[in-house]
Amino acid sequence: MSNAELLKVTTMANAIAEGRQPEYLFWVGCAGSFDDRAKKVTKALVKILNFAGIDFAVLGTEESCNGDPAKRAGNEFLFQMMAMQNIGTLNAYGVKKIVTACPHCFNTLKNEYPALGGEYEVIHHTQLLQSLLDTGKITIEGGEFKGKRITYHDPCYLGRGNDIYEAPREVIQKLEVELVEMKRSRAKGFCCGAGGAQMFKEAEPGNREVNVERAEEALGQNPNVIAVGCPFCNTMMTDGVKHFEKEGEVKVLDVAEMIAQANDL
Amino acid sequence: MQLVSIIAFVLVFSAAVALFVINIRKIIRNINLGKDQTINDNKPARWRQMFLVAMGQSKMVARPIPAFFHLIIYVGFVLINIEVLEILVDGFTGSHRIFMNVLNFDGFPLYNIAIAFFEVLAVLVLIACVVFLYRRYILKVPRLAHKDLDGWPRKDATNILAAEIVLMFALLVMNAADHTMQTAGFTFPISTPLYNAIFHGMTEGAMHTVVLVAWWLHLIGILAYLNYLPFSKHFHIVLAFPNVWYAKLTPKGQFTNMESVTNEVKAMLDPSFTPPPLAEGEIPKFGAKDVNDLSWKNLLDAYSCTECGRCTSECPANQTGKLLSPRRIMMATRDRMEDVGKSLDAKGPGLADGKSLLYDYITPEELWACTSCNACVQACPVNIDPLNIIVELRRSMVMEDSKMPDSLALALTNIENNGAPWQFSPADRLNWAQEN
């Protein structure tokens, strides 16, 4: 496939106009749409989806913030306004399955939209990657990460929030890497510091930043790559690695980017 | 003489039970300050959760050392109380070790074996209590030496451990000085050596006095302990069970939906929608400013907290020096309930004392430090949910008082105006697909 073919994206509006009902809606999210770092993850995932022949579409300009930061900040009005607007769009397109690369979007769409009339089968992109690998729709043969030391940072809203610990790890293991666990991992995973709307405010006074503490722990494993599964963790861990001036040696990569790179996508 | 003893026992016992009931009713009253919330869904899962987490202590194992010693005290407490049952029956009937003859069968002295087992347990409990004092005061485990516990909470913890040590000593002395028991030909693992070392050779009358003193000490100790519970963090030995039964079953990431808001938002988006009418005199209030705005389950959480600080020791905000401590959120909620309750007892203003949980007991700085990561909820051995209280208080700050950090207010304004927390135009949302 050419790069252009791999990056091909259709909107729901166009698909429906063509009389198609895509199997998956790829919920890109605000970070995935606007944040320069997260956009790379978005494109990596699009490449994988196209490579694996997944029938998907995005909402494009019809997508809006899912409302997570508003809800965590305590503004339930704004959350529900965003939610109902999005549910209106999703239901109008008859969306059944949603995949997203953001655990915050994932949690909100999966758990908090049903009470407002939005019931979908929502999966995190690491779950989809796991099933694509398990069913052989994508395979990995000795990619660039083979033998590398990888540590995986659990996003709170994927791990503790929704008990998904194994899917991202199994995907990483497929890369034939040496997966090393931080002392605080899985249910005891330490937050990156971005959740609960912290991403959008100054940290309260303290003696260090949460992301610096977490990056220090991750760097303590001497990894080649710190793997993440959330755009906000990605930002926080990247900044944390920069704090220790290790950005030359240690990369922070989303699991989707690792799979795409291993396949030279 | 025996009649005097029975009367004294009945009086002491009835007074202790009556006092306990009075104080429990106060706690129930305080918990009922909270809003109604019906929790009776999925009962099998709730029972399973209670057996696993409360009875089975499944979340304690995350920290094996305290889990081991806690388990000893827990098992010791439950099993040794079988002997307390005998103390109570003896007290009421004036008998002496009423189960001894009943349960000591020919060739199989069940009673003696049980007592021997309890003695070993009692010694293990003693060791566990000493280990806990050591961890608190010599090792100074950070979560136990934490400033959250300065003052009464630390005294409370010490009182509990000291009381358990006294009770176990009383139990062992009571057995060791028991002439009938020690001269019947059975060797008890702890009390027989004690008997040989201290009481052997003492007159039977003197030994009888020692038994009597130890018996009363143990009895009064237990009744005092019972009546200390409602004032102590140690009340978790009772409330852990209901608290876990009623605890959240939905994914931890899922926050509660506010139906009152749903109605208003629906009315806003759809002019034909008529929200259900409010009850007369009801003013819609969003989030929690005080304990009566929280649900009764939040308040039960506060009374179930034994201040172990596992939550705080895992809280990313607390571990990086922020003011927030999830344990303190629970302690402050309980403090507020207790203050309101005391005021009501004194026919005072109660909730209308000019103070509120938000601002007077818990500050915005604490609340804004939370990353909502659920580490506290995960860490709690009795499934307390400090995050839910934090969010309810945030809701009140934001929706009732329009108070929030400026940068956050800007992000929320962006979400409202352009559908993203940053200032990007919604029209540019798909631009990434054209970039290379």
XYZ file of C-alpha atoms in Angstrom:
701
model
C 0.000 0.000 0.000
C 1.187 3.512 -0.754
C 1.463 6.053 2.028
C -1.556 7.880 0.644
C -3.611 4.700 0.675
C -2.493 3.914 4.208
C -3.538 7.366 5.376
C -6.918 7.356 3.654
C -9.694 8.517 5.947
C -13.403 8.776 5.244
C -15.894 10.701 7.295
C -19.095 9.101 8.481
C -21.035 11.693 6.479
C -19.308 10.637 3.249
C -19.602 6.928 3.971
C -23.323 7.183 4.643
C -23.748 9.349 1.534
C -22.097 6.546 -0.423
C -24.517 4.116 1.119
C -21.916 2.433 3.332
C -22.163 1.730 7.038
C -18.569 1.448 8.294
C -18.013 -1.220 10.930
C -16.030 1.032 13.255
C -16.157 4.657 14.125
C -12.640 5.830 14.957
C -13.155 8.429 17.684
C -10.081 10.632 17.240
C -10.543 12.909 20.241
C -9.324 16.478 20.763
C -5.706 15.538 21.442
C -5.647 13.147 18.499
C -7.050 15.879 16.270
C -5.128 18.945 17.406
C -2.068 18.010 19.462
C 0.995 17.646 17.230
C 2.371 14.693 19.156
C -0.977 12.902 19.405
C -1.705 13.460 15.706
C 1.228 11.154 14.946
C -0.499 8.432 16.980
C -3.749 9.101 15.144
C -1.995 8.647 11.812
C -0.163 5.539 12.985
C -3.479 3.995 13.987
C -5.117 4.986 10.672
C -2.262 3.274 8.829
C -2.718 0.108 10.857
C -6.494 0.109 10.325
C -6.090 0.538 6.565
C -3.278 -2.011 6.435
C -5.473 -4.537 8.241
C -8.411 -3.738 5.996
C -10.662 -2.463 8.732
C -13.808 -0.708 7.554
C -13.814 2.525 9.537
C -14.695 6.189 9.372
C -14.238 9.292 11.515
C -16.685 12.030 12.440
C -14.258 14.733 11.331
C -15.579 18.222 11.997
C -18.733 16.729 13.511
C -16.771 15.337 16.456
C -16.603 17.380 19.650
C -14.875 17.040 22.989
C -16.501 14.064 24.752
C -16.774 16.177 27.908
C -14.356 14.274 30.157
C -12.403 17.312 31.415
C -15.666 19.129 32.158
C -17.063 16.186 34.116
C -13.862 15.606 36.123
C -13.638 19.329 36.843
C -17.168 19.249 38.240
C -19.014 20.995 35.404
C -21.721 18.410 34.799
C -23.763 20.858 32.703
C -21.044 21.275 30.149
C -20.298 17.555 30.194
C -23.886 16.609 29.475
C -24.248 19.250 26.789
C -21.203 17.868 24.991
C -22.329 14.294 25.577
C -25.835 14.792 24.255
C -24.560 16.654 21.222
C -22.148 13.813 20.437
C -24.751 11.151 21.129
C -27.092 12.901 18.705
C -24.411 12.707 16.013
C -23.401 9.116 16.764
C -26.979 7.860 16.882
C -27.886 9.690 13.675
C -25.140 7.722 11.918
C -26.216 4.472 13.525
C -22.792 3.951 15.092
C -22.432 0.567 16.824
C -18.709 0.101 17.418
C -16.245 2.775 18.451
C -12.482 2.544 18.697
C -10.413 5.311 20.249
C -6.775 5.883 21.136
C -7.650 7.988 24.171
C -8.548 6.252 27.460
C -10.457 9.336 28.598
C -12.699 9.303 25.523
C -12.901 5.525 25.901
C -14.065 5.665 29.512
C -16.583 8.422 28.954
C -18.099 6.954 25.790
C -18.185 3.451 27.217
C -19.338 4.127 30.749
C -20.935 7.545 30.941
C -22.764 7.915 27.635
C -25.231 5.024 28.169
C -27.086 6.904 30.923
C -27.634 9.718 28.418
C -28.884 7.531 25.591
C -25.620 6.597 23.886
C -25.009 2.848 23.906
C -22.068 1.615 21.867
C -19.503 -1.100 21.943
C -16.421 0.939 22.770
C -12.894 -0.432 22.656
C -9.487 1.064 23.261
C -7.109 0.890 20.319
C -4.803 -1.507 22.195
C -7.718 -3.960 22.414
C -8.321 -3.681 18.697
C -4.594 -4.121 18.026
C -4.585 -7.205 20.186
C -7.465 -8.758 18.242
C -5.869 -7.828 14.888
C -2.678 -9.554 15.979
C -4.534 -12.550 17.412
C -6.555 -13.040 14.243
C -3.540 -12.578 12.024
C -4.872 -9.468 10.285
C -1.553 -7.901 11.121
C 1.639 -9.809 11.800
C 5.007 -8.714 13.034
C 8.259 -10.242 11.956
C 11.344 -9.008 13.713
C 10.487 -5.339 13.739
C 12.799 -2.588 14.885
C 11.914 -3.110 18.535
C 13.026 -6.732 18.682
C 15.127 -7.300 21.788
C 14.661 -3.722 22.987
C 13.865 -2.907 26.593
C 10.365 -1.517 26.940
C 8.470 -0.362 29.999
C 4.736 0.256 29.778
C 3.011 3.034 31.694
C -0.622 2.193 32.565
C -3.086 5.022 31.833
C -5.346 5.404 34.881
C -8.558 5.465 32.864
C -7.644 2.307 30.983
C -6.047 0.391 33.867
C -7.659 1.093 37.221
C -10.575 2.909 35.599
C -11.589 -0.027 33.398
C -9.402 -2.968 34.448
C -7.614 -3.229 31.096
C -4.037 -4.179 31.876
C -3.231 -7.070 29.569
C -4.244 -5.957 26.053
C -1.503 -3.324 25.696
C 1.071 -5.647 27.258
C 0.195 -8.514 24.939
C 0.486 -6.223 21.941
C 3.917 -5.036 23.115
C 5.039 -8.615 23.746
C 4.274 -9.438 20.103
C 7.141 -7.120 19.193
C 9.525 -9.655 20.760
C 10.784 -7.066 23.196
C 12.007 -7.313 26.743
C 9.023 -5.917 28.647
C 10.105 -4.628 32.059
C 7.600 -3.569 34.687
C 7.923 -0.554 36.914
C 7.411 -1.246 40.600
C 4.142 0.664 40.448
C 2.325 -0.953 37.551
C -1.082 -2.373 36.662
C -3.543 -1.714 39.522
C -0.784 0.079 41.442
C 0.226 2.174 38.433
C 1.251 5.715 39.237
C -0.615 8.491 37.436
C 1.183 10.713 34.895
C -0.453 13.750 36.484
C -2.786 14.769 33.652
C -6.119 13.234 34.655
C -9.044 14.866 36.394
C -8.636 17.961 34.167
C -5.114 18.581 35.559
C -3.896 18.674 31.944
C -5.592 22.028 31.533
C -4.488 23.775 34.735
C -1.370 24.586 36.675
C -0.420 21.949 39.232
C -1.224 22.838 42.846
C 1.781 23.736 45.025
C 3.928 20.743 45.957
C 7.523 19.634 46.002
C 7.649 18.086 42.537
C 5.582 17.443 39.451
C 3.723 14.142 39.192
C 5.079 13.478 35.689
C 8.662 14.019 36.859
C 8.170 11.447 39.609
C 6.679 8.967 37.153
C 9.300 9.601 34.447
C 12.024 9.031 37.030
C 10.486 5.687 37.904
C 10.204 4.706 34.236
C 13.774 5.796 33.485
C 14.896 3.723 36.456
C 14.102 0.646 34.339
C 16.690 1.786 31.747
C 14.230 1.333 28.897
C 14.797 2.088 25.224
C 11.152 3.010 24.962
C 8.510 4.078 27.444
C 5.286 2.758 25.932
C 2.032 4.622 26.555
C -1.589 4.237 25.538
C -2.949 7.723 26.133
C -2.222 11.090 24.479
C -2.022 12.869 27.831
C 0.310 10.286 29.368
C 2.350 10.687 26.179
C 2.735 14.433 26.728
C 3.437 14.076 30.431
C 5.980 11.291 30.048
C 7.690 13.055 27.138
C 8.034 16.195 29.269
C 9.232 14.105 32.187
C 11.914 12.446 30.081
C 13.005 15.889 28.862
C 13.227 17.026 32.476
C 15.953 14.436 32.982
C 17.494 15.308 29.584
C 17.089 11.739 28.398
C 15.070 12.458 25.262
C 18.075 11.484 23.133
C 18.217 7.965 24.559
C 14.676 7.129 25.612
C 11.664 7.471 23.364
C 8.095 7.797 24.555
C 5.865 6.017 22.059
C 2.240 5.010 21.873
C 1.632 1.291 21.433
C 0.047 2.018 18.026
C 3.178 3.849 16.869
C 5.304 0.898 17.872
C 3.158 -1.517 15.887
C 3.107 0.795 12.860
C 6.880 1.325 12.997
C 7.574 -2.376 13.423
C 5.615 -2.942 10.236
C 7.386 -0.060 8.457
C 4.027 1.628 7.979
C -21.781 -13.747 97.252
C -22.587 -15.432 93.966
C -25.820 -13.453 93.716
C -23.932 -10.179 94.298
C -21.578 -11.136 91.512
C -24.441 -11.920 89.116
C -26.204 -8.671 89.932
C -22.977 -6.694 89.470
C -22.412 -8.438 86.160
C -25.939 -7.822 84.883
C -25.734 -4.137 85.838
C -22.360 -3.578 84.203
C -23.316 -5.524 81.113
C -26.690 -3.802 80.642
C -25.203 -0.359 81.162
C -22.494 -1.062 78.612
C -24.950 -2.359 76.012
C -27.329 0.553 76.592
C -24.549 3.093 76.177
C -23.371 1.352 73.022
C -26.880 1.437 71.548
C -27.216 5.150 72.322
C -23.968 5.956 70.555
C -24.697 3.705 67.586
C -27.999 5.477 67.120
C -26.141 8.772 67.005
C -23.892 7.433 64.271
C -26.892 6.164 62.325
C -28.489 9.585 62.735
C -25.304 11.233 61.442
C -25.074 8.911 58.438
C -28.722 9.654 57.705
C -27.820 13.315 57.352
C -26.788 12.229 53.858
C -29.025 12.096 50.836
C -31.023 8.984 50.015
C -29.468 6.615 47.550
C -30.936 3.221 46.749
C -28.249 0.558 46.528
C -29.721 -2.912 46.110
C -28.798 -3.934 42.588
C -26.905 -7.116 41.726
C -27.032 -8.650 45.183
C -25.000 -11.770 44.326
C -22.096 -9.557 43.231
C -22.440 -7.513 46.401
C -22.321 -10.586 48.656
C -19.354 -11.881 46.683
C -17.610 -8.543 47.083
C -18.277 -8.584 50.816
C -16.985 -12.118 51.300
C -13.886 -11.465 49.263
C -12.918 -7.952 50.287
C -14.299 -7.620 53.826
C -14.254 -11.148 55.228
C -11.487 -12.448 52.987
C -9.436 -9.240 53.228
C -8.428 -9.713 49.598
C -7.188 -6.155 49.152
C -4.942 -6.327 52.215
C -2.530 -8.718 50.510
C -1.183 -5.894 48.356
C 1.037 -5.203 51.385
C 1.909 -8.635 52.766
C 3.593 -7.693 56.065
C 0.794 -5.625 57.609
C -1.698 -8.024 55.957
C -0.190 -10.959 57.868
C -0.237 -9.299 61.267
C -3.650 -7.776 60.639
C -4.973 -11.214 59.753
C -3.698 -12.566 63.087
C -5.517 -9.854 65.007
C -8.659 -10.328 62.895
C -8.754 -14.107 63.316
C -7.749 -13.774 66.975
C -10.521 -11.275 67.591
C -13.178 -13.433 65.951
C -12.142 -16.734 67.550
C -11.186 -15.543 71.008
C -14.641 -14.012 71.201
C -15.954 -17.570 71.486
C -14.298 -17.609 74.898
C -15.942 -14.268 75.615
C -19.268 -15.968 75.030
C -18.420 -18.279 77.917
C -17.454 -15.302 80.078
C -20.882 -13.804 79.419
C -22.757 -17.031 80.195
C -20.711 -17.490 83.386
C -21.502 -13.914 84.341
C -25.222 -14.338 83.890
C -25.489 -17.722 85.613
C -22.758 -17.449 88.225
C -21.175 -20.588 86.789
C -17.495 -21.130 86.331
C -16.266 -22.111 82.856
C -19.624 -23.572 81.983
C -18.413 -25.155 78.742
C -15.506 -26.987 80.384
C -17.433 -30.051 81.502
C -19.798 -29.970 78.566
C -17.111 -29.985 75.895
C -14.363 -32.029 77.519
C -15.316 -35.501 76.317
C -13.663 -38.661 77.561
C -10.488 -39.130 75.593
C -11.112 -35.967 73.619
C -10.837 -32.770 75.690
C -12.339 -30.447 73.038
C -12.657 -27.577 75.497
C -9.046 -27.793 76.569
C -7.884 -28.013 72.963
C -9.936 -24.942 72.034
C -8.562 -22.985 74.997
C -5.042 -24.090 74.109
C -5.614 -22.827 70.565
C -6.983 -19.513 71.841
C -3.927 -19.106 74.035
C -1.614 -19.475 71.077
C -3.747 -17.011 69.163
C -3.658 -14.592 72.091
C 0.125 -14.658 72.096
C 0.187 -14.121 68.328
C -2.187 -11.178 68.756
C 0.126 -9.781 71.420
C 3.060 -10.084 69.035
C 1.058 -8.470 66.222
C 0.126 -5.543 68.472
C 3.761 -5.048 69.413
C 4.747 -5.205 65.731
C 2.138 -2.561 64.937
C 3.396 -0.301 67.725
C 6.909 -0.847 66.409
C 5.848 0.081 62.860
C 4.084 3.182 64.124
C 6.619 4.558 66.597
C 10.024 3.070 65.862
C 9.987 2.200 62.193
C 7.779 5.252 61.565
C 6.130 3.879 58.417
C 5.410 7.109 56.475
C 1.647 6.630 56.190
C 1.437 5.998 59.954
C 3.789 8.834 60.953
C 1.908 11.171 58.581
C 0.707 14.578 59.783
C -2.907 13.541 59.028
C -2.753 11.585 62.281
C -1.290 14.256 64.559
C -3.237 14.618 67.797
C -6.265 12.478 68.576
C -6.059 10.042 65.628
C -2.614 8.841 66.683
C -3.710 8.536 70.333
C -6.739 6.624 69.155
C -4.571 4.105 67.308
C -2.328 3.682 70.351
C -5.309 3.242 72.669
C -6.622 0.419 70.512
C -3.312 -1.431 70.444
C -2.795 -0.923 74.180
C -6.301 -2.171 74.941
C -5.734 -5.299 72.882
C -2.506 -5.984 74.737
C -4.224 -5.594 78.129
C -7.110 -7.833 77.064
C -4.825 -10.610 75.873
C -2.799 -10.452 79.095
C -5.963 -10.637 81.161
C -7.092 -13.672 79.207
C -3.811 -15.519 79.720
C -3.597 -14.654 83.423
C -7.191 -15.736 83.891
C -6.287 -19.158 82.517
C -2.957 -19.430 84.310
C -4.407 -18.704 87.732
C -7.320 -21.082 87.267
C -6.617 -23.783 89.808
C -9.256 -26.224 88.542
C -8.035 -25.912 84.991
C -4.343 -26.165 85.757
C -4.629 -29.163 88.065
C -6.830 -31.330 85.823
C -3.877 -32.937 84.065
C -3.926 -31.016 80.778
C -0.941 -28.924 79.700
C -1.946 -25.609 78.164
C 0.757 -24.152 75.902
C 0.922 -20.708 77.491
C -1.026 -20.718 80.731
C 0.472 -23.884 82.197
C 4.066 -22.593 82.045
C 2.745 -19.303 83.440
C 0.990 -21.201 86.215
C 4.134 -23.127 87.049
C 6.244 -19.988 87.061
C 3.964 -17.673 89.015
C 0.928 -19.257 90.617
C 2.086 -22.730 91.561
C 2.306 -22.890 95.332
C -0.022 -19.957 95.839
C -3.015 -20.670 98.042
C -6.196 -21.577 96.273
C -7.902 -18.535 97.771
C -5.236 -16.145 96.427
C -5.440 -17.748 93.019
C -9.195 -17.411 93.063
C -8.769 -13.683 93.668
C -6.374 -13.401 90.719
C -8.837 -15.211 88.472
C -11.643 -12.968 89.643
C -9.616 -9.820 88.982
C -8.476 -11.048 85.568
C -12.014 -12.148 84.702
C -13.484 -8.761 85.602
C -10.610 -6.977 83.895
C -11.237 -8.925 80.717
C -14.983 -8.421 80.897
C -14.846 -4.708 81.683
C -12.077 -4.354 79.123
C -14.261 -5.846 76.419
C -17.260 -3.751 77.344
C -15.147 -0.602 77.493
C -13.657 -1.522 74.137
C -17.158 -1.948 72.734
C -18.111 1.497 73.936
C -14.918 3.026 72.693
C -15.616 1.829 69.141
C -18.203 4.470 68.172
C -15.677 7.184 68.989
C -12.786 5.514 67.268
C -11.382 4.779 63.833
C -11.521 1.185 65.056
C -15.227 1.132 64.261
C -14.141 -0.321 60.925
C -14.367 -3.772 62.508
C -18.140 -3.368 62.289
C -18.671 -1.096 59.298
C -16.184 -2.716 56.925
C -18.770 -5.353 56.105
C -21.769 -3.202 55.172
C -19.457 -0.660 53.572
C -18.013 -3.203 51.182
C -21.457 -4.652 50.453
C -22.754 -1.222 49.414
C -19.594 -0.213 47.548
C -19.602 0.702 43.865
C -19.726 -2.202 41.394
C -19.420 -0.192 38.181
C -15.996 0.491 36.620
C -13.910 2.834 38.732
C -13.568 5.253 35.832
C -17.313 5.763 35.662
C -18.521 8.820 37.527
C -22.124 9.213 38.636
C -24.618 10.754 36.251
C -26.454 13.787 37.621
C -30.064 13.318 36.607
C -31.069 16.779 37.808
C -28.641 18.168 35.246
C -29.870 15.785 32.549
C -33.355 17.233 32.860
C -32.122 20.803 32.527
C -29.844 20.011 29.609
C -32.647 18.153 27.824
C -34.932 21.123 28.339
C -32.224 23.385 26.928
C -31.598 21.278 23.840
C -35.200 20.320 23.190
C -37.841 23.018 23.902
C -40.624 20.409 23.786
C -39.119 18.509 26.744
C -40.758 19.253 30.075
C -38.610 18.396 33.080
C -40.383 16.620 35.946
C -41.624 19.174 38.481
C -39.556 19.756 41.617
C -41.012 18.857 44.986
C -42.494 21.820 46.795
C -39.865 24.027 48.370
C -37.068 22.084 46.679
C -34.293 24.276 45.376
C -32.104 22.405 42.917
C -28.593 22.175 44.287
C -25.627 20.830 42.392
C -22.845 18.857 43.982
C -22.076 18.794 47.693
C -21.271 21.752 49.862
C -21.912 19.995 53.142
C -22.388 16.494 54.484
C -26.147 16.558 53.883
C -25.477 17.016 50.149
C -23.405 13.855 50.047
C -25.108 10.478 49.899
C -25.429 8.337 53.024
C -22.937 5.969 51.405
C -20.276 8.694 51.306
C -20.909 9.198 55.027
C -20.790 5.469 55.748
C -17.436 5.496 53.959
C -16.202 8.147 56.387
C -17.233 6.117 59.452
C -15.691 2.959 57.962
C -12.268 4.544 57.521
C -9.653 3.189 59.903
C -7.106 5.807 58.832
C -4.562 3.286 57.584
C -3.454 5.740 54.892
C -2.952 3.260 52.068
C -4.911 5.730 49.910
C -2.682 8.651 50.788
C 0.503 6.663 50.323
C -0.568 5.863 46.748
C -2.012 9.272 45.885
C 0.121 10.925 43.186
C -0.809 14.378 44.457
C 0.135 13.574 48.041
C 3.323 11.762 47.055
C 4.521 14.841 45.200
C 3.933 17.142 48.144
C 0.480 18.513 47.339
C -1.949 19.328 50.117
C -4.433 16.611 49.104
C -4.607 13.476 51.222
C -7.533 11.149 50.437
C -7.425 9.888 54.025
C -7.858 13.424 55.285
C -10.872 13.856 52.970
C -12.502 10.937 54.793
C -11.399 12.164 58.237
C -12.654 15.682 57.536
C -16.015 14.303 56.386
C -16.319 12.341 59.614
C -15.194 15.335 61.685
C -17.873 17.468 60.069
C -20.549 14.838 60.769
C -19.404 14.523 64.368
C -19.445 18.310 64.862
C -22.934 18.577 63.379
C -24.074 15.606 65.485
C -22.695 17.101 68.709
C -24.393 20.364 67.911
C -27.702 18.545 67.359
C -27.256 16.656 70.644
C -26.869 19.997 72.419
C -29.994 21.306 70.636
C -27.685 23.598 68.694
C -27.909 24.734 65.074
C -26.513 21.501 63.593
C -25.851 21.985 59.901
C -26.812 25.650 60.145
C -23.778 26.557 62.244
C -22.378 28.786 59.522
C -19.816 26.215 58.454
C -19.686 23.689 55.656
C -17.635 20.660 54.683
C -16.435 22.475 51.576
C -14.229 25.457 52.501
C -14.268 25.033 56.330
C -13.140 21.408 56.528
C -11.793 20.712 53.035
C -10.102 23.418 50.980
C -10.232 24.059 47.223
C -6.454 23.573 47.044
C -6.857 19.977 48.207
C -9.688 19.304 45.790
C -7.914 20.811 42.786
C -4.844 18.650 43.371
C -6.742 15.434 42.529
C -5.941 13.724 39.218
C -8.980 11.416 39.585
C -6.591 8.498 39.038
C -8.496 6.141 41.398
C -5.317 5.028 43.187
C -6.986 5.818 46.532
C -10.088 3.807 45.660
C -7.962 0.896 44.491
C -5.802 0.994 47.615
C -8.621 1.007 50.168
C -9.009 -2.405 51.820
C -12.675 -1.667 52.565
C -13.611 -0.067 49.218
C -13.984 3.505 50.446
C -14.377 5.990 47.584
C -12.718 9.322 48.461
C -12.798 10.309 44.777
C -16.581 10.454 44.765
C -16.563 12.971 47.617
C -13.856 15.014 45.882
C -15.923 15.171 42.698
C -19.121 16.070 44.550
C -17.312 18.954 46.262
C -15.793 20.072 42.941
C -19.286 20.069 41.446
C -20.482 22.417 44.162
C -17.481 24.732 43.734
C -17.886 24.865 39.958
C -21.649 24.782 39.473
C -22.845 26.612 42.584
C -20.007 29.035 43.234
C -18.371 29.293 39.776
C -14.988 28.873 41.439
C -12.170 27.148 39.607
C -8.593 27.846 38.550
C -8.430 30.401 35.690
C -6.574 28.117 33.301
C -9.201 25.428 33.814
C -12.024 27.925 33.319
C -10.418 28.864 29.994
C -10.217 25.213 28.913
C -13.882 24.667 29.763
C -14.847 27.836 27.892
C -12.987 26.476 24.881
C -14.861 23.186 25.134
C -18.124 25.087 25.255
C -17.283 27.426 22.362
C -15.241 25.318 20.004
C -15.652 21.730 21.157
C -12.059 21.225 22.312
C -10.158 22.270 25.424
C -7.725 24.277 23.303
C -8.442 27.262 21.097
C -8.696 25.496 17.777
C -11.488 25.972 15.320
C -13.834 22.971 15.044
C -13.531 23.393 11.269
C -9.862 22.350 11.542
C -10.587 19.104 13.351
C -9.835 16.879 10.401
C -6.780 18.812 9.197
C -4.462 16.096 10.493
C -5.677 13.845 7.671
C -4.244 16.237 5.107
C -0.915 16.791 6.883
C 2.090 14.675 6.149
